[in-house]
Amino acid sequence: MKRRDFVKLGWATMIATQTGKLRAALGESPGLQKVSGPLSHPMATALEPNASEHAANFTLRIAPMMVELSPQVAISTIGYSNKVPGPLLRMREGQHVTVDVVNDTDVPEYVHWHGLWVPSEVDGVKEEGTPPVPPHDRRRYQFAARPAGSRWYHSHTAAMMDLHRGAYTGQFGFLMIDSANDPGRYDQEVFLALREWEYFLSTVDPDENPPDPSDPMPEKPAKPDLRPNGLEVSAPLYSINDKILGAGEPLRVQAGQRVLMHLLNASASQIHRVACSGHRFQVIALDGNPVPTPQPVDVIEIAPGERVDAIVEMNNPGVWILGEIRYVARQSGMGIVVEYANQKQRPRWTPPPKSRWDYTIFGTTAPHPAPDETIDMVFEKVPGGPNGINHWLVNGREYPHDREFVFRKGRRYRLVFHNRSDDSHPLHIHRHLFELVELNGKPTAGIKKDTVIVPVYGRVAVDLVADQPGLTLFHCHIQQHMDYGFMALFRYA
Ligand SMILES: [Cu+2]
């Protein structure tokens, strides 16, 4: 057993044995007394006069809550409306939606609508000029629901060293925009959010997926950086939605069903790889956008911020585990039991065949129109040393830059991401979609995303049409990287 495995299992065991005390302590906490129910909070009455003339389609209440990961393990966090993931926000494409957000915490919050074409003032991002939801107050967000597909919403506050803020909390949820177009035949729809809990800082490198040495690594420097790495974010507990493997209701299926799975990586720090024992995933959409060439895969790789929609044909009756392919991640909770009707045996895990994730298999080979302009973005790490945090540079500077990057409306841009660091980064651009053009030299077309993994020492090119005027944030979706420099702001000229 590796040292980090021991650390994780030891920690989880400790938590389990302390559960009685922990739950008693949480139940008696005056902070948690507030969360007795969305309508029973005294603040609700006090806030009524501020409510506008018409009722909201959805209300989200940000407040401390307890998540019962299993009957033995409960943790405290901040969540939306006492649910993890938060309530499913489901809407029609083009619908004008009003979301009231009530903030029952002591700090300002931002709710970001990830993957939606919304104005900067509504996007839920301080850097773009969205006003906060003030502490013990409320704010109304209004937008037109576009584009159709699997979107999500989450906190967009900086956390820095506070591992109980922003993406480290339970503030995330699914947001589905339904299209009038036929989504294809399926019998059941499930939402699966991948998460870790009780984040801590560690000198142990949490990169559990070492890069494949056969990767091209076009951005690898001639001389390696030998400075010691900083503290990284790790976690002892994992879950799918709010339950560790085996603790929740199984996913109940029947032979012959087609199950549509909406996967979301709501982690603050880790890329995950999942497999469904005895089955394959037919990937139909990435980041909510249908892919031109749906393909079956054994393993789905999904980074913080990304979504994958896949159909699983239930053609292998039994009781199976859908979960992280790393043993320690499954043992720490990242999995769910898939149970066919009238099958009662122990859940089985069968390791998937060795496979590598490659976005380009879902694309086409169509040519791309020539871009009007190419913007090169170079990412580098400044190692923090054993008692520090790594800092991140975009074109030689930490955020904020002296001058923003500039778009002109209607122009077509090629963004070329040069990752000169030994970590993979899920890069996200707000309020726009981009199309993948090239991954480590491999061309592709037709894959539209809002978040893309740029592998270790890798290079990725994407095309984007600047059609959403307003400030636009670009960042790595790993909270610690974003907080320590890995951001850039685009403005329209
Ligand atoms: Cu990063």
Coordinates of C-alpha atoms and ligand atoms in Angstrom, one line a residue:
M1 CA 0.0 0.0 0.0
K2 CA 1.3 3.4 -0.9
R3 CA 1.7 6.0 1.8
R4 CA -1.1 8.2 0.4
D5 CA -3.5 5.2 0.4
F6 CA -2.7 4.6 4.0
V7 CA -3.3 8.3 4.8
K8 CA -6.6 8.2 3.1
L9 CA -7.9 5.0 4.5
G10 CA -6.7 5.8 8.0
W11 CA -8.4 9.2 7.9
A12 CA -11.7 7.6 6.7
T13 CA -11.6 5.0 9.4
M14 CA -10.9 7.6 12.0
I15 CA -13.9 9.6 10.8
A16 CA -16.1 6.6 10.8
T17 CA -15.3 5.6 14.4
Q18 CA -15.8 9.2 15.5
T19 CA -19.1 9.5 13.7
G20 CA -21.3 9.3 16.8
K21 CA -19.5 12.2 18.4
L22 CA -19.3 14.1 15.1
R23 CA -23.0 13.8 14.4
A24 CA -23.9 14.8 17.9
A25 CA -21.6 17.8 17.6
L26 CA -23.0 18.8 14.3
G27 CA -26.6 18.5 15.5
E28 CA -25.9 20.8 18.5
S29 CA -24.0 23.4 16.5
P30 CA -25.9 26.7 16.6
G31 CA -24.8 27.4 13.0
L32 CA -26.6 24.3 11.8
Q33 CA -29.8 25.0 13.7
K34 CA -30.5 27.6 11.0
V35 CA -30.9 24.9 8.4
S36 CA -34.1 23.4 9.7
G37 CA -35.8 23.9 6.4
P38 CA -35.9 26.4 3.6
L39 CA -39.0 28.1 4.8
S40 CA -38.5 28.1 8.5
H41 CA -35.6 30.5 8.6
P42 CA -36.5 33.8 10.2
M43 CA -34.5 35.6 7.5
A44 CA -37.1 34.6 4.9
T45 CA -39.7 36.9 6.5
A46 CA -37.3 39.7 6.9
L47 CA -36.4 39.5 3.2
E48 CA -39.9 39.5 1.8
P49 CA -40.1 43.3 1.2
N50 CA -37.1 43.0 -1.2
A51 CA -38.8 40.4 -3.4
S52 CA -39.7 41.8 -6.8
E53 CA -43.1 41.7 -8.4
H54 CA -43.1 38.2 -9.9
A55 CA -42.2 34.9 -8.4
A56 CA -39.0 33.3 -9.3
N57 CA -38.8 30.0 -11.2
F58 CA -36.2 28.7 -8.7
T59 CA -34.9 29.8 -5.3
L60 CA -31.5 28.7 -4.0
R61 CA -30.7 29.2 -0.4
I62 CA -26.9 29.2 0.4
A63 CA -26.5 27.9 4.0
P64 CA -24.5 25.6 6.2
M65 CA -25.6 22.0 6.0
M66 CA -24.7 18.4 6.8
V67 CA -24.1 15.8 4.2
E68 CA -24.7 12.2 5.3
L69 CA -22.2 10.4 3.1
S70 CA -23.1 7.1 4.7
P71 CA -24.9 6.1 7.9
Q72 CA -21.5 6.2 9.6
V73 CA -20.0 9.4 8.0
A74 CA -21.5 12.9 8.0
I75 CA -19.6 16.1 7.1
S76 CA -20.6 19.7 7.4
T77 CA -20.3 22.1 4.4
I78 CA -22.1 24.9 2.7
G79 CA -24.8 23.9 0.1
Y80 CA -27.7 25.0 -1.9
S81 CA -31.2 24.5 -0.4
N82 CA -29.9 21.8 2.0
K83 CA -29.1 19.5 -1.0
V84 CA -25.9 18.1 -2.5
P85 CA -25.9 18.4 -5.4
G86 CA -28.2 21.4 -5.2
P87 CA -31.7 21.2 -6.7
L88 CA -31.8 20.2 -10.4
L89 CA -32.7 23.4 -12.3
R90 CA -34.4 22.2 -15.5
M91 CA -35.6 24.7 -18.2
R92 CA -36.5 25.0 -21.8
E93 CA -34.1 26.4 -24.4
G94 CA -34.7 30.1 -24.7
Q95 CA -36.9 30.3 -21.6
H96 CA -36.5 33.5 -19.6
V97 CA -35.6 32.3 -16.1
T98 CA -35.5 34.0 -12.8
V99 CA -33.5 32.5 -10.0
D100 CA -33.6 34.1 -6.5
V101 CA -30.5 33.3 -4.4
V102 CA -30.7 33.8 -0.7
N103 CA -27.3 33.9 1.1
D104 CA -27.6 32.7 4.7
T105 CA -23.8 32.8 5.3
D106 CA -21.5 35.5 6.6
V107 CA -19.6 36.0 3.4
P108 CA -20.5 37.4 -0.1
E109 CA -21.2 34.6 -2.6
Y110 CA -21.4 34.3 -6.4
V111 CA -23.4 31.7 -8.3
H112 CA -21.9 31.0 -11.7
W113 CA -24.0 29.5 -14.5
H114 CA -21.4 27.3 -16.1
G115 CA -21.7 26.9 -19.9
L116 CA -24.5 29.4 -20.4
W117 CA -24.5 32.4 -22.8
V118 CA -25.3 35.1 -20.2
P119 CA -24.1 38.7 -19.8
S120 CA -21.1 39.4 -17.5
E121 CA -23.4 41.1 -15.0
V122 CA -25.3 37.8 -14.6
D123 CA -22.5 35.3 -15.0
G124 CA -21.8 35.2 -11.3
V125 CA -18.1 36.2 -11.5
K126 CA -16.6 39.1 -9.5
E127 CA -13.8 39.6 -12.1
E128 CA -16.5 40.2 -14.8
G129 CA -18.3 42.7 -12.6
T130 CA -21.3 40.6 -11.4
P131 CA -22.5 42.0 -8.1
P132 CA -22.2 39.5 -5.2
V133 CA -25.1 38.0 -3.2
P134 CA -24.3 39.9 0.0
P135 CA -24.1 38.0 3.3
H136 CA -27.6 37.5 4.9
D137 CA -29.2 39.1 1.9
R138 CA -30.5 38.0 -1.5
R139 CA -30.0 38.6 -5.2
R140 CA -32.1 37.9 -8.3
Y141 CA -30.4 36.4 -11.4
Q142 CA -32.4 36.6 -14.7
F143 CA -31.3 35.1 -18.0
A144 CA -32.4 33.4 -21.1
A145 CA -31.6 29.7 -21.0
R146 CA -29.1 29.1 -23.8
P147 CA -27.5 26.9 -25.2
A148 CA -29.4 23.6 -24.8
G149 CA -27.6 20.8 -23.0
S150 CA -26.1 19.7 -19.7
R151 CA -24.9 22.8 -17.8
W152 CA -24.3 23.3 -14.2
Y153 CA -24.1 26.0 -11.5
H154 CA -21.6 26.5 -8.7
S155 CA -19.9 29.0 -6.4
H156 CA -17.3 31.2 -8.0
T157 CA -15.7 32.7 -5.0
A158 CA -11.9 32.7 -4.4
A159 CA -11.0 30.3 -1.5
M160 CA -7.2 30.8 -1.3
M161 CA -6.1 28.9 1.9
D162 CA -9.7 28.5 3.2
L163 CA -10.7 25.0 2.1
H164 CA -14.3 25.6 3.2
R165 CA -15.1 28.2 0.5
G166 CA -15.8 28.2 -3.2
A167 CA -15.5 24.9 -5.0
Y168 CA -14.4 23.2 -1.8
T169 CA -18.0 23.4 -0.5
G170 CA -21.1 21.6 -1.6
Q171 CA -22.2 24.6 -3.7
F172 CA -22.8 22.9 -7.0
G173 CA -25.8 21.5 -8.9
F174 CA -27.0 20.4 -12.4
L175 CA -28.7 22.8 -14.7
M176 CA -30.4 21.2 -17.7
I177 CA -31.6 23.1 -20.7
D178 CA -33.9 21.0 -22.8
S179 CA -34.0 21.4 -26.5
A180 CA -37.0 20.9 -28.8
N181 CA -34.7 18.6 -30.8
D182 CA -35.1 14.9 -30.2
P183 CA -32.5 13.8 -27.7
G184 CA -32.7 10.1 -28.9
R185 CA -34.3 7.2 -27.1
Y186 CA -33.6 6.4 -23.5
D187 CA -35.6 4.7 -20.7
Q188 CA -34.0 6.3 -17.6
E189 CA -32.0 9.5 -16.9
V190 CA -29.5 9.8 -14.1
F191 CA -27.4 12.6 -12.8
L192 CA -24.0 11.6 -11.3
A193 CA -21.7 14.2 -9.8
L194 CA -18.2 13.2 -8.8
R195 CA -16.8 14.8 -5.7
E196 CA -14.3 14.6 -2.8
W197 CA -14.8 15.9 0.7
E198 CA -12.8 17.2 3.6
Y199 CA -10.1 18.7 1.5
F200 CA -6.7 19.2 3.1
L201 CA -3.2 20.4 2.0
S202 CA -0.6 17.8 1.5
T203 CA 3.0 17.5 0.3
V204 CA 2.1 14.2 -1.3
D205 CA 1.5 14.8 -5.0
P206 CA -2.1 14.1 -5.5
D207 CA -1.6 13.5 -9.2
E208 CA -2.9 9.9 -9.1
N209 CA -2.9 9.6 -12.9
P210 CA 0.7 9.8 -13.9
P211 CA 1.2 10.9 -17.5
D212 CA 1.7 8.3 -20.2
P213 CA 5.4 8.4 -21.1
S214 CA 4.4 7.9 -24.8
D215 CA 2.5 11.2 -24.8
P216 CA 4.0 13.6 -27.2
M217 CA 4.5 16.5 -24.6
P218 CA 5.3 19.2 -27.2
E219 CA 5.8 21.8 -24.5
K220 CA 8.2 19.9 -22.4
P221 CA 11.2 22.2 -21.6
A222 CA 14.7 21.0 -22.4
K223 CA 15.8 21.4 -18.8
P224 CA 13.4 20.2 -16.1
D225 CA 12.4 22.6 -13.3
L226 CA 14.0 21.0 -10.1
R227 CA 12.5 23.5 -7.6
P228 CA 10.4 21.6 -5.0
N229 CA 6.7 21.5 -5.5
G230 CA 4.2 23.3 -3.2
L231 CA 1.4 21.9 -1.1
E232 CA -1.4 20.5 -3.1
V233 CA -5.1 19.8 -2.3
S234 CA -6.0 16.3 -1.4
A235 CA -9.0 14.6 0.1
P236 CA -9.8 11.5 2.2
L237 CA -13.5 11.0 1.2
Y238 CA -15.0 10.6 -2.2
S239 CA -18.6 10.3 -3.4
I240 CA -21.0 10.2 -6.3
N241 CA -23.6 12.8 -5.5
D242 CA -24.0 12.8 -1.7
K243 CA -23.2 9.1 -1.1
I244 CA -20.1 7.0 -0.8
L245 CA -20.0 3.7 -2.7
G246 CA -22.6 1.3 -1.3
A247 CA -24.2 3.8 1.1
G248 CA -26.9 5.1 -1.1
E249 CA -29.7 3.6 -3.1
P250 CA -28.4 1.6 -6.0
L251 CA -29.1 2.7 -9.6
R252 CA -31.9 0.2 -10.3
V253 CA -32.1 -0.9 -13.9
Q254 CA -33.8 -3.5 -16.1
A255 CA -32.3 -5.7 -18.8
G256 CA -32.7 -4.0 -22.2
Q257 CA -32.9 -0.5 -20.8
R258 CA -31.0 2.4 -22.2
V259 CA -29.8 4.7 -19.4
L260 CA -28.8 8.2 -20.1
M261 CA -26.1 9.2 -17.7
H262 CA -25.2 12.9 -17.1
L263 CA -21.7 12.9 -15.5
L264 CA -20.3 16.0 -13.9
N265 CA -17.0 16.4 -12.2
A266 CA -17.8 18.8 -9.4
S267 CA -14.4 18.3 -7.8
A268 CA -12.3 21.3 -6.7
S269 CA -9.0 19.5 -7.6
Q270 CA -9.0 16.1 -9.3
I271 CA -9.5 14.7 -12.7
H272 CA -11.4 11.4 -12.5
R273 CA -11.7 8.3 -14.6
V274 CA -14.8 6.2 -14.3
A275 CA -15.9 2.8 -15.7
C276 CA -19.1 0.9 -15.4
S277 CA -18.2 -2.8 -14.8
G278 CA -19.5 -5.1 -17.5
H279 CA -20.7 -2.2 -19.6
R280 CA -19.5 0.5 -22.0
F281 CA -20.5 4.1 -22.3
Q282 CA -21.8 5.4 -25.6
V283 CA -20.6 9.1 -25.4
I284 CA -23.1 11.4 -27.0
A285 CA -22.2 14.8 -25.7
L286 CA -19.2 16.6 -24.2
D287 CA -19.9 19.6 -21.9
G288 CA -23.6 19.3 -22.9
N289 CA -22.9 19.7 -26.6
P290 CA -23.7 16.7 -28.9
V291 CA -20.6 15.3 -30.5
P292 CA -20.4 14.7 -34.3
T293 CA -19.2 11.1 -33.8
P294 CA -20.7 9.3 -30.8
Q295 CA -18.4 6.4 -29.7
P296 CA -18.4 3.6 -27.2
V297 CA -15.7 3.8 -24.5
D298 CA -14.7 1.7 -21.5
V299 CA -13.5 4.6 -19.4
I300 CA -14.6 8.2 -19.3
E301 CA -12.0 10.8 -18.2
I302 CA -13.6 13.9 -16.8
A303 CA -11.9 17.0 -15.3
P304 CA -13.2 19.5 -12.8
G305 CA -15.9 21.6 -14.7
E306 CA -16.5 19.1 -17.5
R307 CA -19.7 17.1 -18.2
V308 CA -20.1 13.9 -20.3
D309 CA -23.4 12.6 -21.4
A310 CA -23.4 8.9 -22.2
I311 CA -25.9 6.1 -22.9
V312 CA -25.3 2.8 -21.2
E313 CA -27.2 -0.2 -22.6
M314 CA -28.1 -2.5 -19.8
N315 CA -27.3 -5.8 -21.5
N316 CA -25.4 -7.7 -18.8
P317 CA -27.7 -8.6 -15.9
G318 CA -26.1 -8.7 -12.5
V319 CA -25.0 -6.3 -9.7
W320 CA -22.2 -4.0 -10.8
I321 CA -20.1 -1.1 -9.6
L322 CA -19.8 2.1 -11.6
G323 CA -16.9 3.9 -10.2
E324 CA -13.4 5.5 -10.3
I325 CA -10.9 3.1 -11.8
R326 CA -8.3 3.9 -9.1
Y327 CA -8.7 1.4 -6.2
V328 CA -8.1 4.0 -3.5
A329 CA -10.7 6.4 -4.9
R330 CA -13.4 3.7 -5.0
Q331 CA -12.4 2.5 -1.5
S332 CA -12.8 6.1 -0.3
G333 CA -16.3 6.2 -1.8
M334 CA -16.3 7.2 -5.5
G335 CA -18.8 4.7 -6.9
I336 CA -22.4 3.6 -7.2
V337 CA -24.0 0.2 -7.4
V338 CA -25.9 -0.7 -10.6
E339 CA -28.5 -3.3 -9.7
Y340 CA -30.6 -5.2 -12.3
A341 CA -34.1 -6.2 -11.3
N342 CA -34.2 -9.6 -9.5
Q343 CA -30.4 -9.7 -9.0
K344 CA -29.2 -9.8 -5.4
Q345 CA -25.5 -10.8 -5.5
R346 CA -22.6 -8.8 -4.1
P347 CA -21.7 -5.8 -6.4
R348 CA -18.9 -6.7 -8.7
W349 CA -16.0 -4.5 -9.9
T350 CA -14.3 -5.7 -13.1
P351 CA -11.3 -3.6 -14.1
P352 CA -11.8 -2.0 -17.6
P353 CA -9.4 -2.8 -20.4
K354 CA -6.5 -0.3 -20.5
S355 CA -7.7 2.6 -22.5
R356 CA -6.8 6.2 -23.0
W357 CA -9.1 9.1 -23.2
D358 CA -8.9 11.0 -26.5
Y359 CA -11.4 13.7 -27.3
T360 CA -10.6 13.5 -31.0
I361 CA -12.4 10.1 -31.5
F362 CA -15.7 12.0 -31.1
G363 CA -14.8 14.6 -33.8
T364 CA -14.6 14.8 -37.5
T365 CA -11.8 15.7 -39.9
A366 CA -13.5 18.7 -41.5
P367 CA -11.3 21.7 -42.2
H368 CA -11.6 24.8 -40.0
P369 CA -12.1 28.3 -41.5
A370 CA -8.9 30.3 -41.1
P371 CA -9.0 32.4 -37.9
D372 CA -8.8 36.2 -38.0
E373 CA -6.2 36.1 -35.2
T374 CA -4.2 33.7 -33.1
I375 CA -3.7 34.2 -29.4
D376 CA -1.0 32.2 -27.7
M377 CA -1.3 31.5 -24.0
V378 CA 1.6 30.0 -22.1
F379 CA 1.1 28.5 -18.7
E380 CA 3.9 27.9 -16.2
K381 CA 4.2 26.9 -12.6
V382 CA 6.2 28.7 -9.9
P383 CA 6.8 25.8 -7.5
G384 CA 5.9 26.8 -3.9
G385 CA 8.3 24.5 -2.0
P386 CA 7.3 22.2 0.8
N387 CA 5.7 24.9 3.0
G388 CA 4.3 27.0 0.2
I389 CA 1.6 27.0 -2.5
N390 CA 2.5 26.9 -6.2
H391 CA 1.8 30.0 -8.2
W392 CA 0.7 30.1 -11.8
L393 CA 1.7 32.3 -14.7
V394 CA -0.2 33.1 -17.8
N395 CA 2.2 34.6 -20.4
G396 CA 4.7 35.2 -17.7
R397 CA 2.4 37.0 -15.2
E398 CA 0.0 36.0 -12.4
Y399 CA -3.5 37.3 -12.6
P400 CA -4.3 40.2 -12.8
H401 CA -2.5 41.2 -16.0
D402 CA -1.6 44.9 -16.7
R403 CA -3.8 44.6 -19.8
E404 CA -6.7 42.2 -20.5
F405 CA -6.6 40.0 -23.6
V406 CA -8.8 41.6 -26.3
F407 CA -11.6 40.3 -28.5
R408 CA -13.3 42.2 -31.3
K409 CA -16.9 41.3 -31.9
G410 CA -17.6 38.9 -34.8
R411 CA -13.9 37.9 -35.2
R412 CA -12.8 34.3 -35.2
Y413 CA -9.9 33.5 -32.8
R414 CA -7.6 30.6 -32.4
L415 CA -6.5 30.2 -28.8
V416 CA -3.3 28.1 -28.5
F417 CA -2.8 26.8 -25.0
H418 CA 0.8 25.9 -24.2
N419 CA 1.1 23.9 -20.9
R420 CA 4.7 24.2 -19.8
S421 CA 3.9 22.5 -16.4
D422 CA 3.9 19.0 -15.1
D423 CA 0.2 19.0 -14.2
S424 CA -2.9 18.6 -16.4
H425 CA -5.2 21.6 -16.4
P426 CA -8.9 21.8 -17.2
L427 CA -9.1 25.3 -18.9
H428 CA -12.5 27.0 -18.9
I429 CA -13.7 30.1 -20.7
H430 CA -16.8 31.8 -19.5
R431 CA -19.9 32.8 -21.6
H432 CA -18.6 31.2 -24.8
L433 CA -18.2 27.8 -26.5
F434 CA -15.0 26.9 -28.3
E435 CA -14.4 24.2 -30.9
L436 CA -11.4 21.8 -30.5
V437 CA -8.9 22.2 -33.4
E438 CA -5.8 20.3 -32.3
L439 CA -4.7 18.2 -29.3
N440 CA -0.9 17.6 -29.1
G441 CA -0.7 17.9 -32.9
K442 CA -3.8 15.7 -33.6
P443 CA -6.4 17.6 -35.6
T444 CA -10.1 17.4 -35.0
A445 CA -13.3 19.3 -35.7
G446 CA -16.9 19.6 -34.6
I447 CA -16.4 19.1 -30.8
K448 CA -17.8 22.1 -28.9
K449 CA -16.8 22.6 -25.3
D450 CA -16.4 25.2 -22.6
T451 CA -13.6 23.3 -20.6
V452 CA -10.7 21.3 -22.0
I453 CA -8.0 19.3 -20.4
V454 CA -4.5 20.4 -21.6
P455 CA -2.3 17.5 -20.6
V456 CA 1.0 17.6 -18.9
Y457 CA 3.5 19.6 -21.2
G458 CA 0.7 19.5 -23.8
R459 CA -0.6 21.9 -26.4
V460 CA -4.2 22.4 -27.4
A461 CA -5.7 24.7 -30.0
V462 CA -9.3 25.8 -29.9
D463 CA -11.4 28.2 -32.1
L464 CA -13.9 30.7 -30.8
V465 CA -16.1 33.3 -32.4
A466 CA -16.2 36.4 -30.3
D467 CA -20.0 36.9 -30.2
Q468 CA -20.7 37.6 -26.5
P469 CA -19.6 41.1 -25.7
G470 CA -18.5 41.8 -22.2
L471 CA -15.8 40.9 -19.8
T472 CA -15.0 37.2 -20.1
L473 CA -13.0 35.2 -17.5
F474 CA -10.6 32.4 -18.5
H475 CA -9.1 30.1 -15.9
C476 CA -8.0 26.7 -14.8
H477 CA -11.0 25.0 -13.1
I478 CA -8.8 23.6 -10.3
Q479 CA -9.7 26.0 -7.5
Q480 CA -6.1 26.2 -6.1
H481 CA -4.6 27.0 -9.5
M482 CA -7.3 29.6 -10.2
D483 CA -6.8 31.3 -6.8
Y484 CA -3.0 31.5 -7.2
G485 CA -2.7 33.2 -10.6
F486 CA -4.1 30.8 -13.2
M487 CA -6.7 33.3 -14.6
A488 CA -7.0 35.9 -17.4
L489 CA -9.6 38.3 -18.4
F490 CA -10.7 39.0 -22.0
R491 CA -12.5 42.2 -22.8
Y492 CA -14.2 43.3 -26.1
A493 CA -12.5 46.2 -27.8
Ligands
CU1 CU -4.7 24.0 -13.2

